[in-house]
CSV table of C-alpha atoms in Angstrom, one decimal:
chain,number,residue,atom,x,y,z
E,1,MET,CA,77.2,116.2,102.0
E,2,ASP,CA,79.1,116.9,98.7
E,3,VAL,CA,81.8,114.1,98.1
E,4,TYR,CA,84.8,114.2,95.6
E,5,VAL,CA,86.7,111.1,94.7
E,6,GLY,CA,89.8,110.5,92.9
E,7,GLU,CA,92.1,112.8,90.4
E,8,SER,CA,88.8,113.3,88.3
E,9,ARG,CA,87.1,114.5,91.4
E,10,ARG,CA,83.9,112.5,90.5
E,11,HIS,CA,81.0,113.8,92.7
E,12,TRP,CA,78.7,112.3,94.8
E,13,CYS,CA,75.8,114.2,96.9
E,14,LEU,CA,74.8,112.0,99.8
E,15,HIS,CA,72.6,112.0,102.9
E,16,ARG,CA,75.0,113.3,105.6
E,17,ASP,CA,73.0,111.3,108.4
E,18,LEU,CA,73.2,108.2,106.5
E,19,LEU,CA,77.5,108.6,106.2
E,20,GLY,CA,77.5,109.7,110.0
E,21,TYR,CA,75.7,106.8,110.9
E,22,HIS,CA,78.0,104.2,109.4
E,23,THR,CA,81.2,105.8,110.2
E,24,PRO,CA,82.8,108.4,112.4
E,25,PHE,CA,85.1,109.4,109.9
E,26,PHE,CA,82.2,111.5,108.1
E,27,GLN,CA,80.9,112.4,111.3
E,28,GLY,CA,84.1,114.3,112.0
E,29,GLN,CA,83.8,115.9,108.3
E,30,SER,CA,80.1,117.1,109.7
E,31,HIS,CA,81.1,119.2,112.4
E,32,VAL,CA,83.6,121.8,113.5
E,33,ASP,CA,83.8,123.0,117.1
E,34,GLY,CA,80.9,121.3,118.1
E,35,LYS,CA,78.7,122.9,115.3
E,36,GLN,CA,77.3,121.4,112.2
E,37,LYS,CA,78.8,122.6,108.8
E,38,PHE,CA,77.4,122.0,105.5
E,39,GLY,CA,80.6,121.5,103.3
E,40,LYS,CA,82.4,119.0,101.2
E,41,VAL,CA,84.8,116.2,101.7
E,42,GLU,CA,87.3,115.4,99.3
E,43,LEU,CA,88.8,111.6,98.6
E,44,LEU,CA,91.1,112.4,95.8
E,45,GLU,CA,93.5,109.7,96.6
E,46,GLU,CA,90.9,107.2,96.4
E,47,ASP,CA,89.3,105.3,93.7
E,48,PRO,CA,86.1,106.3,92.5
E,49,HIS,CA,84.8,102.8,91.5
E,50,ALA,CA,85.4,101.8,95.0
E,51,PHE,CA,83.7,104.4,96.2
E,52,GLU,CA,80.7,103.8,94.1
E,53,LEU,CA,80.8,100.3,95.5
E,54,LEU,CA,80.7,102.0,99.2
E,55,VAL,CA,77.7,104.0,98.1
E,56,LYS,CA,76.2,100.9,96.9
E,57,TRP,CA,76.3,99.3,100.2
E,58,LEU,CA,75.1,102.4,102.0
E,59,TYR,CA,72.2,102.5,100.3
E,60,GLN,CA,71.3,99.0,99.2
E,61,GLY,CA,73.0,97.1,102.0
E,62,LYS,CA,75.2,94.8,99.9
E,63,ILE,CA,77.4,94.8,96.8
E,64,ASP,CA,77.7,92.9,94.1
E,65,ASN,CA,78.9,89.0,94.2
E,66,VAL,CA,81.8,88.4,92.0
E,67,SER,CA,80.4,84.9,91.4
E,68,ASP,CA,77.5,86.4,89.7
E,69,LEU,CA,79.7,88.0,87.2
E,70,PRO,CA,81.1,87.0,83.7
E,71,LEU,CA,84.5,85.6,83.9
E,72,GLU,CA,85.9,88.8,81.9
E,73,LYS,CA,84.5,91.1,84.4
E,74,LYS,CA,86.0,89.3,87.7
E,75,TRP,CA,89.5,90.5,88.0
E,76,ASP,CA,88.4,94.0,87.3
E,77,TYR,CA,85.8,93.7,89.9
E,78,ALA,CA,88.2,92.2,92.4
E,79,GLU,CA,90.6,95.1,91.8
E,80,ALA,CA,87.8,97.5,92.7
E,81,CYS,CA,87.1,95.5,95.9
E,82,GLN,CA,90.9,95.4,96.9
E,83,LYS,CA,90.8,99.2,96.3
E,84,LEU,CA,87.3,99.3,98.6
E,85,TYR,CA,88.9,97.6,101.2
E,86,VAL,CA,91.6,100.2,101.7
E,87,LEU,CA,89.1,102.7,101.3
E,88,CYS,CA,87.3,101.0,104.2
E,89,ASP,CA,90.3,101.1,106.4
E,90,LYS,CA,90.7,104.5,106.0
E,91,VAL,CA,87.0,105.8,106.7
E,92,LYS,CA,86.7,103.2,109.4
E,93,MET,CA,84.0,100.9,108.1
E,94,PRO,CA,85.0,97.3,109.2
E,95,GLN,CA,81.9,95.4,108.1
E,96,LEU,CA,81.9,96.7,104.5
E,97,LYS,CA,85.8,96.2,104.7
E,98,ASN,CA,85.5,92.5,105.7
E,99,ILE,CA,82.8,92.2,102.8
E,100,ALA,CA,85.6,93.5,100.3
E,101,ILE,CA,88.5,91.3,101.2
E,102,ASP,CA,86.3,88.3,100.8
E,103,GLN,CA,84.8,89.3,97.4
E,104,PHE,CA,88.5,90.1,96.5
E,105,ARG,CA,89.8,86.7,97.5
E,106,LYS,CA,86.7,85.2,95.9
E,107,GLY,CA,87.6,87.2,92.4
E,108,CYS,CA,91.2,86.1,92.4
E,109,TYR,CA,90.2,82.4,92.5
E,110,GLU,CA,87.6,82.8,90.2
E,111,ALA,CA,89.4,84.9,87.8
E,112,GLY,CA,92.5,82.7,88.0
E,113,LEU,CA,94.7,85.7,88.5
E,114,VAL,CA,96.5,87.5,91.6
E,115,PRO,CA,97.7,90.8,92.4
E,116,GLY,CA,101.3,91.6,90.8
E,117,PRO,CA,103.6,94.4,92.6
E,118,GLU,CA,101.9,97.2,91.1
E,119,GLU,CA,98.8,96.5,93.0
E,120,ILE,CA,100.7,95.1,96.4
E,121,LYS,CA,102.7,98.1,96.8
E,122,PRO,CA,99.7,100.6,97.1
E,123,ILE,CA,98.3,98.2,100.1
E,124,TYR,CA,101.6,98.4,101.8
E,125,ASP,CA,101.9,102.2,101.3
E,126,THR,CA,98.4,102.9,102.8
E,127,THR,CA,97.6,100.2,105.4
E,128,PRO,CA,99.1,99.7,108.9
E,129,PRO,CA,101.3,96.9,109.7
E,130,ARG,CA,99.5,93.5,110.7
E,131,SER,CA,96.7,94.4,108.5
E,132,PRO,CA,94.6,91.3,107.4
E,133,ILE,CA,94.9,92.6,103.7
E,134,ARG,CA,98.9,92.7,104.0
E,135,LYS,CA,98.9,89.3,105.3
E,136,LEU,CA,96.7,88.0,102.4
E,137,VAL,CA,98.9,89.7,99.4
E,138,SER,CA,102.3,88.8,101.1
E,139,GLN,CA,101.1,85.0,101.2
E,140,ILE,CA,99.9,85.4,97.5
E,141,ALA,CA,103.4,86.9,96.7
E,142,ALA,CA,105.0,84.1,98.8
E,143,ARG,CA,103.1,81.4,96.9
E,144,GLN,CA,104.1,82.8,93.8
E,145,ILE,CA,107.8,82.8,94.3
E,146,MET,CA,107.6,79.2,95.7
E,147,ASP,CA,105.6,78.1,92.8
E,148,PRO,CA,107.4,76.0,90.5
E,149,ASP,CA,105.1,76.6,87.7
E,150,SER,CA,105.0,80.2,88.3
E,151,ASP,CA,107.1,82.7,86.0
E,152,SER,CA,107.4,84.8,89.3
E,153,ASN,CA,110.1,84.8,91.5
E,154,ALA,CA,111.9,87.1,94.1
E,155,GLY,CA,112.9,89.7,91.6
E,156,THR,CA,109.3,90.1,90.5
E,157,TYR,CA,108.4,92.0,93.6
E,158,LYS,CA,111.5,93.9,93.9
E,159,MET,CA,109.9,97.3,93.8
E,160,CYS,CA,107.6,96.0,96.8
E,161,PHE,CA,110.9,94.8,99.0
E,162,GLU,CA,112.5,98.3,98.3
E,163,ALA,CA,109.5,100.3,99.1
E,164,ASN,CA,108.5,98.6,102.5
E,165,ALA,CA,110.7,96.5,104.7
E,166,ASP,CA,107.7,95.1,106.2
E,167,PHE,CA,106.7,93.3,103.1
E,168,ALA,CA,109.9,91.5,102.8
E,169,VAL,CA,109.4,90.2,106.1
E,170,ASP,CA,105.9,89.2,105.9
E,171,VAL,CA,107.0,87.3,102.7
E,172,ILE,CA,109.9,85.6,104.5
E,173,ASP,CA,107.3,84.5,107.2
E,174,ALA,CA,104.7,83.3,104.9
E,175,ILE,CA,107.3,81.0,103.3
E,176,ARG,CA,108.6,79.8,106.5
E,177,GLN,CA,104.9,79.0,107.7
E,178,GLY,CA,104.3,77.4,104.2
E,179,SER,CA,107.2,75.5,104.2
E,180,GLY,CA,106.3,73.8,107.3
E,181,THR,CA,108.9,71.6,109.3
E,182,LYS,CA,111.0,71.1,106.3
E,183,LEU,CA,114.6,72.2,106.7
E,184,PHE,CA,116.8,73.7,103.7
E,185,HIS,CA,119.9,72.1,103.1
E,186,ASP,CA,122.9,73.4,105.1
E,187,PRO,CA,125.0,75.5,103.0
E,188,THR,CA,128.1,75.1,105.5
E,189,GLU,CA,128.2,71.2,104.6
E,190,GLU,CA,129.2,71.9,100.8
E,191,THR,CA,132.4,71.0,99.6
E,192,GLY,CA,134.4,72.2,96.5
E,193,CYS,CA,134.5,75.8,95.4
E,194,PHE,CA,130.5,76.1,95.2
E,195,TYR,CA,130.8,79.7,96.9
E,196,HIS,CA,134.1,80.8,95.1
E,197,ASP,CA,134.2,83.4,92.8
E,198,HIS,CA,134.9,82.2,89.4
E,199,ASP,CA,134.4,83.7,85.8
E,200,HIS,CA,132.6,80.3,84.7
E,201,GLY,CA,131.1,79.1,88.0
E,202,ALA,CA,132.6,76.2,90.0
E,203,SER,CA,135.5,74.5,88.5
E,204,GLN,CA,137.0,71.2,88.8
E,205,LEU,CA,140.2,72.5,88.5
E,206,CYS,CA,139.8,74.8,91.6
E,207,LYS,CA,143.0,74.5,94.1
E,208,VAL,CA,141.8,76.7,96.9
E,209,GLY,CA,141.6,74.5,100.2
């Protein structure tokens, strides 16, 4: 079977039976009205590096362990595994999908880096609600927002909030879970003019109230 991946239409010629054995997605691409066909599959929105990992797993039964890679290559590999997860979700390969998310998590940890909004938005664009990778990246974003040593804040993820309301809900839920039983200060107990509209913030000279 001829498979073309990405905008560059990178080409693979793969064993049809091997693809069909691992996923019903390619079985469906191999038959029309119950008759076998010999054609091509186009995955033009997918990442060629991710598909390369999928092919490696098909023929070797494994992909690389990010722990065996030099530091300067860990993040790139983690990012490829993130895209591999999305690809496996599309073509219905749960075993490899689970391997991919584990390598992604490990790669983030070992590289000391996390996905930003540019990486998170495509995940929410292409995965269903309650997807495990949505849970993971929303928890990462929540941790970055709440980390006093991080340069990130809620505004960092504005593009994600605007693009998908589910992301906002997931992040808020993650913050709530992460804060435990700690209750925020009650803003209705404030006195003075903390919530008045002044040109220079709260004023001791405010006479309202």
